[in-house]
PDB file of C-alpha atoms in Angstrom:
ATOM      1  CA  MET A   1       0.000   0.000   0.000  1.00  0.00           C
ATOM      2  CA  ASP A   2       1.206   3.525  -0.806  1.00  0.00           C
ATOM      3  CA  PHE A   3       2.782   5.087   2.320  1.00  0.00           C
ATOM      4  CA  LYS A   4       0.839   8.351   1.972  1.00  0.00           C
ATOM      5  CA  LYS A   5      -2.463   6.481   1.705  1.00  0.00           C
ATOM      6  CA  LEU A   6      -1.541   4.490   4.817  1.00  0.00           C
ATOM      7  CA  ILE A   7      -0.811   7.683   6.767  1.00  0.00           C
ATOM      8  CA  LEU A   8      -4.138   9.131   5.633  1.00  0.00           C
ATOM      9  CA  MET A   9      -6.083   6.032   6.696  1.00  0.00           C
ATOM     10  CA  ILE A  10      -4.408   6.054  10.123  1.00  0.00           C
ATOM     11  CA  TRP A  11      -5.205   9.753  10.590  1.00  0.00           C
ATOM     12  CA  ILE A  12      -8.876   9.244   9.599  1.00  0.00           C
ATOM     13  CA  ALA A  13      -9.207   6.279  11.948  1.00  0.00           C
ATOM     14  CA  SER A  14      -7.848   8.359  14.837  1.00  0.00           C
ATOM     15  CA  VAL A  15     -10.638  10.960  14.621  1.00  0.00           C
ATOM     16  CA  ARG A  16     -13.006  10.638  17.555  1.00  0.00           C
ATOM     17  CA  SER A  17     -16.653   9.869  16.679  1.00  0.00           C
ATOM     18  CA  GLY A  18     -19.835  11.236  18.247  1.00  0.00           C
ATOM     19  CA  ARG A  19     -19.011  14.891  17.482  1.00  0.00           C
ATOM     20  CA  ARG A  20     -20.819  17.300  15.137  1.00  0.00           C
ATOM     21  CA  LEU A  21     -20.857  21.069  14.591  1.00  0.00           C
ATOM     22  CA  ILE A  22     -24.492  22.122  14.171  1.00  0.00           C
ATOM     23  CA  GLY A  23     -25.862  25.337  12.695  1.00  0.00           C
ATOM     24  CA  TYR A  24     -23.073  26.307  10.268  1.00  0.00           C
ATOM     25  CA  GLU A  25     -23.604  23.866   7.392  1.00  0.00           C
ATOM     26  CA  PHE A  26     -23.708  25.466   3.926  1.00  0.00           C
ATOM     27  CA  ARG A  27     -23.571  22.348   1.752  1.00  0.00           C
ATOM     28  CA  ARG A  28     -24.540  18.673   2.049  1.00  0.00           C
ATOM     29  CA  GLU A  29     -23.512  15.786  -0.193  1.00  0.00           C
ATOM     30  CA  SER A  30     -24.740  12.187  -0.043  1.00  0.00           C
ATOM     31  CA  PRO A  31     -23.759   9.476  -0.739  1.00  0.00           C
ATOM     32  CA  ILE A  32     -20.081  10.332  -0.507  1.00  0.00           C
ATOM     33  CA  GLY A  33     -17.032   8.758   1.131  1.00  0.00           C
ATOM     34  CA  GLN A  34     -14.988  10.357   3.863  1.00  0.00           C
ATOM     35  CA  LYS A  35     -11.939  11.063   1.683  1.00  0.00           C
ATOM     36  CA  GLN A  36     -14.170  12.652  -0.944  1.00  0.00           C
ATOM     37  CA  CYS A  37     -15.764  14.765   1.788  1.00  0.00           C
ATOM     38  CA  LEU A  38     -12.335  15.990   2.893  1.00  0.00           C
ATOM     39  CA  LYS A  39     -11.427  16.775  -0.723  1.00  0.00           C
ATOM     40  CA  LEU A  40     -14.686  18.674  -1.210  1.00  0.00           C
ATOM     41  CA  CYS A  41     -13.904  20.843   1.804  1.00  0.00           C
ATOM     42  CA  SER A  42     -10.365  21.444   0.550  1.00  0.00           C
ATOM     43  CA  VAL A  43     -11.566  23.028  -2.703  1.00  0.00           C
ATOM     44  CA  HIS A  44     -14.092  25.339  -0.978  1.00  0.00           C
ATOM     45  CA  THR A  45     -12.285  28.302   0.564  1.00  0.00           C
ATOM     46  CA  ASP A  46     -15.128  29.013   2.983  1.00  0.00           C
ATOM     47  CA  CYS A  47     -15.249  25.430   4.282  1.00  0.00           C
ATOM     48  CA  LEU A  48     -13.607  25.556   7.704  1.00  0.00           C
ATOM     49  CA  SER A  49     -14.677  22.113   8.934  1.00  0.00           C
ATOM     50  CA  ILE A  50     -16.699  19.026   8.057  1.00  0.00           C
ATOM     51  CA  ASN A  51     -19.180  16.710   9.717  1.00  0.00           C
ATOM     52  CA  PHE A  52     -19.218  13.212   8.268  1.00  0.00           C
ATOM     53  CA  SER A  53     -21.634  10.342   8.922  1.00  0.00           C
ATOM     54  CA  LYS A  54     -20.143   6.924   8.197  1.00  0.00           C
ATOM     55  CA  ASN A  55     -23.475   5.096   8.198  1.00  0.00           C
ATOM     56  CA  GLN A  56     -25.337   7.668   6.114  1.00  0.00           C
ATOM     57  CA  LEU A  57     -22.321   8.509   3.900  1.00  0.00           C
ATOM     58  CA  LEU A  58     -23.335  12.125   4.495  1.00  0.00           C
ATOM     59  CA  CYS A  59     -20.894  15.019   4.186  1.00  0.00           C
ATOM     60  CA  GLU A  60     -21.652  18.439   5.706  1.00  0.00           C
ATOM     61  CA  LEU A  61     -19.429  21.417   4.889  1.00  0.00           C
ATOM     62  CA  ASN A  62     -19.345  24.063   7.620  1.00  0.00           C
ATOM     63  CA  SER A  63     -18.536  27.761   7.294  1.00  0.00           C
ATOM     64  CA  GLN A  64     -17.234  27.752  10.889  1.00  0.00           C
ATOM     65  CA  SER A  65     -14.904  25.663  13.006  1.00  0.00           C
ATOM     66  CA  GLU A  66     -14.759  25.006  16.724  1.00  0.00           C
ATOM     67  CA  THR A  67     -13.652  27.982  18.815  1.00  0.00           C
ATOM     68  CA  ALA A  68     -13.896  29.111  22.414  1.00  0.00           C
ATOM     69  CA  THR A  69     -17.424  30.348  21.709  1.00  0.00           C
ATOM     70  CA  VAL A  70     -18.490  27.945  18.933  1.00  0.00           C
ATOM     71  CA  LYS A  71     -18.883  24.517  20.474  1.00  0.00           C
ATOM     72  CA  VAL A  72     -19.075  21.117  18.803  1.00  0.00           C
ATOM     73  CA  MET A  73     -21.914  18.969  20.147  1.00  0.00           C
ATOM     74  CA  GLU A  74     -20.968  15.587  21.543  1.00  0.00           C
ATOM     75  CA  ASN A  75     -22.684  12.315  22.418  1.00  0.00           C
ATOM     76  CA  THR A  76     -26.281  13.200  21.583  1.00  0.00           C
ATOM     77  CA  SER A  77     -28.821  11.576  19.277  1.00  0.00           C
ATOM     78  CA  GLU A  78     -27.865  14.158  16.628  1.00  0.00           C
ATOM     79  CA  THR A  79     -24.140  13.403  16.827  1.00  0.00           C
ATOM     80  CA  ASP A  80     -23.880   9.623  17.421  1.00  0.00           C
ATOM     81  CA  ASP A  81     -23.016   8.722  13.842  1.00  0.00           C
ATOM     82  CA  PHE A  82     -20.832  11.754  13.036  1.00  0.00           C
ATOM     83  CA  ILE A  83     -17.218  12.762  13.206  1.00  0.00           C
ATOM     84  CA  TYR A  84     -16.089  16.384  13.189  1.00  0.00           C
ATOM     85  CA  ILE A  85     -12.848  17.479  11.515  1.00  0.00           C
ATOM     86  CA  SER A  86     -11.515  21.028  11.447  1.00  0.00           C
ATOM     87  CA  ARG A  87      -9.782  22.167   8.265  1.00  0.00           C
ATOM     88  CA  ASN A  88      -6.815  23.289  10.332  1.00  0.00           C
ATOM     89  CA  SER A  89      -6.217  19.665  11.289  1.00  0.00           C
ATOM     90  CA  PHE A  90      -6.218  18.309   7.722  1.00  0.00           C
ATOM     91  CA  SER A  91      -3.035  16.374   7.048  1.00  0.00           C
ATOM     92  CA  GLN A  92      -0.864  17.185   4.038  1.00  0.00           C
ATOM     93  CA  GLU A  93      -2.016  13.903   2.547  1.00  0.00           C
ATOM     94  CA  THR A  94      -5.601  15.100   2.812  1.00  0.00           C
ATOM     95  CA  ILE A  95      -4.765  18.425   1.190  1.00  0.00           C
ATOM     96  CA  SER A  96      -2.995  16.597  -1.642  1.00  0.00           C
ATOM     97  CA  LEU A  97      -6.312  14.922  -2.558  1.00  0.00           C
ATOM     98  CA  ALA A  98      -7.392  18.253  -4.008  1.00  0.00           C
ATOM     99  CA  GLY A  99      -4.468  18.357  -6.420  1.00  0.00           C
ATOM    100  CA  ALA A 100      -3.615  21.863  -7.641  1.00  0.00           C
ATOM    101  CA  CYS A 101      -6.454  23.253  -5.503  1.00  0.00           C
ATOM    102  CA  GLY A 102      -5.009  21.985  -2.233  1.00  0.00           C
ATOM    103  CA  ASN A 103      -2.793  25.002  -1.599  1.00  0.00           C
ATOM    104  CA  THR A 104      -4.503  27.537  -3.860  1.00  0.00           C
ATOM    105  CA  PRO A 105      -7.399  29.129  -1.997  1.00  0.00           C
ATOM    106  CA  CYS A 106     -10.031  30.948  -4.026  1.00  0.00           C
ATOM    107  CA  PRO A 107     -11.980  33.986  -2.755  1.00  0.00           C
ATOM    108  CA  LEU A 108     -14.747  33.321  -0.245  1.00  0.00           C
ATOM    109  CA  GLY A 109     -17.883  31.946  -1.855  1.00  0.00           C
ATOM    110  CA  GLN A 110     -15.903  30.237  -4.615  1.00  0.00           C
ATOM    111  CA  SER A 111     -14.608  26.712  -5.168  1.00  0.00           C
ATOM    112  CA  CYS A 112     -11.450  25.554  -6.938  1.00  0.00           C
ATOM    113  CA  ILE A 113     -11.418  23.252  -9.974  1.00  0.00           C
ATOM    114  CA  SER A 114      -8.201  21.446 -10.950  1.00  0.00           C
ATOM    115  CA  SER A 115      -7.346  21.165 -14.616  1.00  0.00           C
ATOM    116  CA  THR A 116      -5.746  18.194 -16.367  1.00  0.00           C
ATOM    117  CA  THR A 117      -2.658  20.323 -17.029  1.00  0.00           C
ATOM    118  CA  GLY A 118      -1.983  20.859 -13.326  1.00  0.00           C
ATOM    119  CA  GLY A 119      -3.511  24.319 -13.116  1.00  0.00           C
ATOM    120  CA  HIS A 120      -6.699  25.469 -11.473  1.00  0.00           C
ATOM    121  CA  SER A 121      -9.624  27.858 -11.830  1.00  0.00           C
ATOM    122  CA  CYS A 122     -12.043  29.408  -9.348  1.00  0.00           C
ATOM    123  CA  THR A 123     -15.806  29.377  -9.780  1.00  0.00           C
ATOM    124  CA  VAL A 124     -18.630  30.907  -7.735  1.00  0.00           C
ATOM    125  CA  SER A 125     -20.202  28.265  -5.511  1.00  0.00           C
ATOM    126  CA  ARG A 126     -22.580  30.000  -3.093  1.00  0.00           C
ATOM    127  CA  CYS A 127     -24.488  33.150  -2.208  1.00  0.00           C
ATOM    128  CA  PHE A 128     -23.771  35.176   0.910  1.00  0.00           C
ATOM    129  CA  GLY A 129     -26.117  37.234   3.022  1.00  0.00           C
ATOM    130  CA  GLU A 130     -29.867  37.457   2.744  1.00  0.00           C
ATOM    131  CA  PRO A 131     -31.967  37.917  -0.406  1.00  0.00           C
ATOM    132  CA  GLN A 132     -33.604  41.275  -1.058  1.00  0.00           C
ATOM    133  CA  PRO A 133     -36.726  42.067   1.000  1.00  0.00           C
ATOM    134  CA  VAL A 134     -40.020  40.627  -0.172  1.00  0.00           C
ATOM    135  CA  ARG A 135     -42.736  43.121  -1.050  1.00  0.00           C
ATOM    136  CA  TYR A 136     -45.918  43.015   1.032  1.00  0.00           C
ATOM    137  CA  GLY A 137     -49.305  44.020  -0.320  1.00  0.00           C
ATOM    138  CA  TYR A 138     -50.613  45.939   2.673  1.00  0.00           C
ATOM    139  CA  SER A 139     -52.218  49.323   3.029  1.00  0.00           C
ATOM    140  CA  ALA A 140     -51.148  52.173   5.312  1.00  0.00           C
ATOM    141  CA  SER A 141     -52.893  50.471   8.255  1.00  0.00           C
ATOM    142  CA  LEU A 142     -49.997  48.127   9.028  1.00  0.00           C
ATOM    143  CA  PRO A 143     -50.813  45.700  11.883  1.00  0.00           C
ATOM    144  CA  GLY A 144     -48.187  44.766  14.425  1.00  0.00           C
ATOM    145  CA  ASN A 145     -48.089  41.058  13.548  1.00  0.00           C
ATOM    146  CA  LEU A 146     -46.685  41.656  10.062  1.00  0.00           C
ATOM    147  CA  HIS A 147     -43.075  41.296  11.134  1.00  0.00           C
ATOM    148  CA  ASN A 148     -42.528  37.551  11.404  1.00  0.00           C
ATOM    149  CA  GLY A 149     -41.996  36.556   7.784  1.00  0.00           C
ATOM    150  CA  GLY A 150     -38.584  35.595   6.446  1.00  0.00           C
ATOM    151  CA  PHE A 151     -36.261  33.298   4.510  1.00  0.00           C
ATOM    152  CA  PHE A 152     -36.015  30.524   7.065  1.00  0.00           C
ATOM    153  CA  SER A 153     -34.453  27.750   4.917  1.00  0.00           C
ATOM    154  CA  PRO A 154     -30.606  27.533   4.932  1.00  0.00           C
ATOM    155  CA  GLU A 155     -29.899  26.819   1.241  1.00  0.00           C
ATOM    156  CA  SER A 156     -27.210  29.012  -0.301  1.00  0.00           C
ATOM    157  CA  TYR A 157     -25.403  26.943  -2.951  1.00  0.00           C
ATOM    158  CA  VAL A 158     -25.541  28.059  -6.605  1.00  0.00           C
ATOM    159  CA  GLY A 159     -28.719  26.693  -8.180  1.00  0.00           C
ATOM    160  CA  GLU A 160     -30.432  26.061  -4.851  1.00  0.00           C
ATOM    161  CA  LYS A 161     -33.700  27.752  -3.949  1.00  0.00           C
ATOM    162  CA  ARG A 162     -34.482  29.397  -0.620  1.00  0.00           C
ATOM    163  CA  ASN A 163     -38.087  29.362   0.557  1.00  0.00           C
ATOM    164  CA  TYR A 164     -39.809  32.401   2.018  1.00  0.00           C
ATOM    165  CA  THR A 165     -42.491  32.180   4.690  1.00  0.00           C
ATOM    166  CA  CYS A 166     -44.942  35.090   4.595  1.00  0.00           C
ATOM    167  CA  ALA A 167     -46.010  36.820   7.790  1.00  0.00           C
ATOM    168  CA  ASN A 168     -49.217  35.933   9.597  1.00  0.00           C
ATOM    169  CA  GLY A 169     -52.272  37.201   7.766  1.00  0.00           C
ATOM    170  CA  THR A 170     -50.591  37.092   4.346  1.00  0.00           C
ATOM    171  CA  VAL A 171     -50.012  34.425   1.687  1.00  0.00           C
ATOM    172  CA  PRO A 172     -47.463  34.265  -1.163  1.00  0.00           C
ATOM    173  CA  VAL A 173     -48.726  35.159  -4.635  1.00  0.00           C
ATOM    174  CA  GLY A 174     -46.572  34.311  -7.649  1.00  0.00           C
ATOM    175  CA  GLY A 175     -44.300  31.812  -5.874  1.00  0.00           C
ATOM    176  CA  ASN A 176     -42.331  31.801  -2.633  1.00  0.00           C
ATOM    177  CA  GLN A 177     -38.721  31.065  -3.637  1.00  0.00           C
ATOM    178  CA  VAL A 178     -35.539  32.791  -4.780  1.00  0.00           C
ATOM    179  CA  THR A 179     -32.578  31.092  -6.467  1.00  0.00           C
ATOM    180  CA  CYS A 180     -28.870  31.485  -5.763  1.00  0.00           C
ATOM    181  CA  LEU A 181     -27.561  32.628  -9.158  1.00  0.00           C
ATOM    182  CA  ALA A 182     -24.284  31.674 -10.837  1.00  0.00           C
ATOM    183  CA  ASN A 183     -22.839  35.135 -10.113  1.00  0.00           C
ATOM    184  CA  GLY A 184     -23.181  34.602  -6.354  1.00  0.00           C
ATOM    185  CA  GLN A 185     -26.147  36.970  -6.043  1.00  0.00           C
ATOM    186  CA  TRP A 186     -29.621  36.075  -4.860  1.00  0.00           C
ATOM    187  CA  GLU A 187     -32.389  36.344  -7.423  1.00  0.00           C
ATOM    188  CA  LYS A 188     -34.661  39.323  -6.781  1.00  0.00           C
ATOM    189  CA  PRO A 189     -37.979  38.107  -5.307  1.00  0.00           C
ATOM    190  CA  GLN A 190     -40.638  38.148  -8.023  1.00  0.00           C
ATOM    191  CA  PHE A 191     -43.503  37.214  -5.717  1.00  0.00           C
ATOM    192  CA  ILE A 192     -45.491  39.248  -3.209  1.00  0.00           C
ATOM    193  CA  CYS A 193     -46.978  38.449   0.194  1.00  0.00           C
ATOM    194  CA  GLN A 194     -50.586  39.539  -0.209  1.00  0.00           C
ATOM    195  CA  VAL A 195     -52.967  40.125   2.666  1.00  0.00           C
ATOM    196  CA  CYS A 196     -55.570  37.361   2.860  1.00  0.00           C
ATOM    197  CA  THR A 197     -59.013  37.005   4.419  1.00  0.00           C
ATOM    198  CA  GLU A 198     -59.246  34.925   7.575  1.00  0.00           C
ATOM    199  CA  THR A 199     -61.803  32.139   7.985  1.00  0.00           C
ATOM    200  CA  SER A 200     -63.226  34.157  10.883  1.00  0.00           C
ATOM    201  CA  ASP A 201     -63.921  36.979   8.416  1.00  0.00           C
ATOM    202  CA  PRO A 202     -65.398  35.166   5.364  1.00  0.00           C
ATOM    203  CA  LYS A 203     -66.762  38.379   3.817  1.00  0.00           C
ATOM    204  CA  GLY A 204     -63.452  40.197   4.149  1.00  0.00           C
ATOM    205  CA  GLU A 205     -64.938  43.096   6.088  1.00  0.00           C
ATOM    206  CA  GLN A 206     -61.599  43.507   7.892  1.00  0.00           C
ATOM    207  CA  TYR A 207     -59.518  43.157   4.728  1.00  0.00           C
ATOM    208  CA  TRP A 208     -56.706  45.768   4.613  1.00  0.00           C
ATOM    209  CA  GLY A 209     -54.655  44.600   1.623  1.00  0.00           C
ATOM    210  CA  THR A 210     -53.790  46.341  -1.627  1.00  0.00           C
ATOM    211  CA  VAL A 211     -55.608  44.357  -4.314  1.00  0.00           C
ATOM    212  CA  ASN A 212     -56.999  47.069  -6.601  1.00  0.00           C
ATOM    213  CA  VAL A 213     -58.345  45.172  -9.606  1.00  0.00           C
ATOM    214  CA  THR A 214     -61.610  43.257  -9.953  1.00  0.00           C
ATOM    215  CA  VAL A 215     -62.183  39.608 -10.821  1.00  0.00           C
ATOM    216  CA  THR A 216     -62.360  40.570 -14.506  1.00  0.00           C
ATOM    217  CA  GLY A 217     -59.195  42.676 -14.343  1.00  0.00           C
ATOM    218  CA  LYS A 218     -60.800  46.128 -14.223  1.00  0.00           C
ATOM    219  CA  THR A 219     -58.902  48.814 -12.307  1.00  0.00           C
ATOM    220  CA  CYS A 220     -60.620  50.105  -9.196  1.00  0.00           C
ATOM    221  CA  GLN A 221     -61.767  53.707  -8.932  1.00  0.00           C
ATOM    222  CA  ARG A 222     -60.231  55.689  -6.091  1.00  0.00           C
ATOM    223  CA  TRP A 223     -62.613  55.928  -3.152  1.00  0.00           C
ATOM    224  CA  GLU A 224     -62.215  59.678  -2.646  1.00  0.00           C
ATOM    225  CA  THR A 225     -63.383  60.378  -6.189  1.00  0.00           C
ATOM    226  CA  THR A 226     -66.905  60.276  -7.567  1.00  0.00           C
ATOM    227  CA  THR A 227     -65.915  59.889 -11.198  1.00  0.00           C
ATOM    228  CA  PRO A 228     -66.989  57.957 -13.160  1.00  0.00           C
ATOM    229  CA  HIS A 229     -69.270  56.578 -10.422  1.00  0.00           C
ATOM    230  CA  SER A 230     -70.764  58.612  -7.565  1.00  0.00           C
ATOM    231  CA  HIS A 231     -70.919  57.050  -4.084  1.00  0.00           C
ATOM    232  CA  SER A 232     -70.742  57.825  -0.374  1.00  0.00           C
ATOM    233  CA  PHE A 233     -67.694  55.762   0.761  1.00  0.00           C
ATOM    234  CA  LEU A 234     -65.301  58.669   0.356  1.00  0.00           C
ATOM    235  CA  THR A 235     -63.057  57.982   3.367  1.00  0.00           C
ATOM    236  CA  LEU A 236     -61.767  54.543   2.308  1.00  0.00           C
ATOM    237  CA  GLU A 237     -58.124  54.088   1.272  1.00  0.00           C
ATOM    238  CA  GLU A 238     -56.882  54.806  -2.242  1.00  0.00           C
ATOM    239  CA  ASN A 239     -58.452  52.347  -4.705  1.00  0.00           C
ATOM    240  CA  PHE A 240     -58.033  49.165  -2.667  1.00  0.00           C
ATOM    241  CA  CYS A 241     -60.810  46.588  -2.633  1.00  0.00           C
ATOM    242  CA  ARG A 242     -62.923  46.866   0.509  1.00  0.00           C
ATOM    243  CA  ASN A 243     -66.234  45.651   1.900  1.00  0.00           C
ATOM    244  CA  PRO A 244     -67.933  48.557   3.697  1.00  0.00           C
ATOM    245  CA  ASP A 245     -71.509  47.302   3.195  1.00  0.00           C
ATOM    246  CA  GLN A 246     -71.406  43.579   4.084  1.00  0.00           C
ATOM    247  CA  THR A 247     -71.344  42.337   0.492  1.00  0.00           C
ATOM    248  CA  SER A 248     -70.274  38.707  -0.006  1.00  0.00           C
ATOM    249  CA  ARG A 249     -66.588  39.739  -0.273  1.00  0.00           C
ATOM    250  CA  PRO A 250     -64.431  42.851  -0.936  1.00  0.00           C
ATOM    251  CA  TRP A 251     -65.293  44.869  -4.036  1.00  0.00           C
ATOM    252  CA  CYS A 252     -64.706  48.248  -5.639  1.00  0.00           C
ATOM    253  CA  TYR A 253     -66.148  50.733  -8.110  1.00  0.00           C
ATOM    254  CA  THR A 254     -64.390  50.473 -11.446  1.00  0.00           C
ATOM    255  CA  VAL A 255     -62.877  53.114 -13.716  1.00  0.00           C
ATOM    256  CA  ASP A 256     -65.004  51.718 -16.536  1.00  0.00           C
ATOM    257  CA  PRO A 257     -68.016  54.058 -16.938  1.00  0.00           C
ATOM    258  CA  SER A 258     -70.124  51.133 -18.170  1.00  0.00           C
ATOM    259  CA  VAL A 259     -69.402  48.884 -15.135  1.00  0.00           C
ATOM    260  CA  ARG A 260     -70.271  50.492 -11.782  1.00  0.00           C
ATOM    261  CA  TRP A 261     -68.712  47.898  -9.462  1.00  0.00           C
ATOM    262  CA  GLU A 262     -67.368  44.346  -9.298  1.00  0.00           C
ATOM    263  CA  LEU A 263     -66.140  41.880  -6.695  1.00  0.00           C
ATOM    264  CA  CYS A 264     -62.395  41.383  -6.134  1.00  0.00           C
ATOM    265  CA  GLU A 265     -60.396  38.148  -5.972  1.00  0.00           C
ATOM    266  CA  ILE A 266     -58.844  38.129  -2.495  1.00  0.00           C
ATOM    267  CA  PRO A 267     -56.694  35.165  -1.375  1.00  0.00           C
ATOM    268  CA  VAL A 268     -57.924  33.157   1.594  1.00  0.00           C
ATOM    269  CA  CYS A 269     -55.537  32.541   4.494  1.00  0.00           C
ATOM    270  CA  THR A 270     -54.383  28.930   4.834  1.00  0.00           C
TER     271      THR A 270
END
């Protein structure tokens, strides 16, 4: 057996099991062997440690390593099958698995690719930070519970999608995901969190969202105006659909002189 391979096998076998760093994973690969997991970490500049499960053949790349304040969990149901290895402890034999990339770090957020000629290139591998804020369809009467939405899924690798959870009282319209693009930037959210009607308010009398078109696509007339249709609900907001007279659901006057009013399509809360 090659001496370097023997040294590597002895070093791997000496790593204590039952340890796992939780909360800093930015990429998972499965099935994959332990040496391949070490190599994968070596070519990602922002991989500072790995968790590896022998039984699951699961590799987790971490953007953090163990420090005085960042602790590795030990001997719990979440760590039983894992080993933790810090990048700083990688042997030279481990680093050599990455070929030309072993000692050639790329900028953060990029991974290294070895060429057949012995060279290397760097390519964007993940997105940093949070995506741009999601637009909410609410009127000026903003309730206090509209501050608990967010991108709660951890995905950040190029091509992966991160899910957005809308705040209470709103539902996503037009999707609920953004993609990590090849340039390392998050896709701009194309969807909106629109205010919905609660089951306790089936007629939408308390609806405060910003839908301002009818079920047939007609634009709503502003409430403070009486053209083209005269009415007495002059104090309602802008041209948002509302239900001030206990109709079956929110509605509005239209800007079409031939159509006085129509119902609006308001999403129902789920």
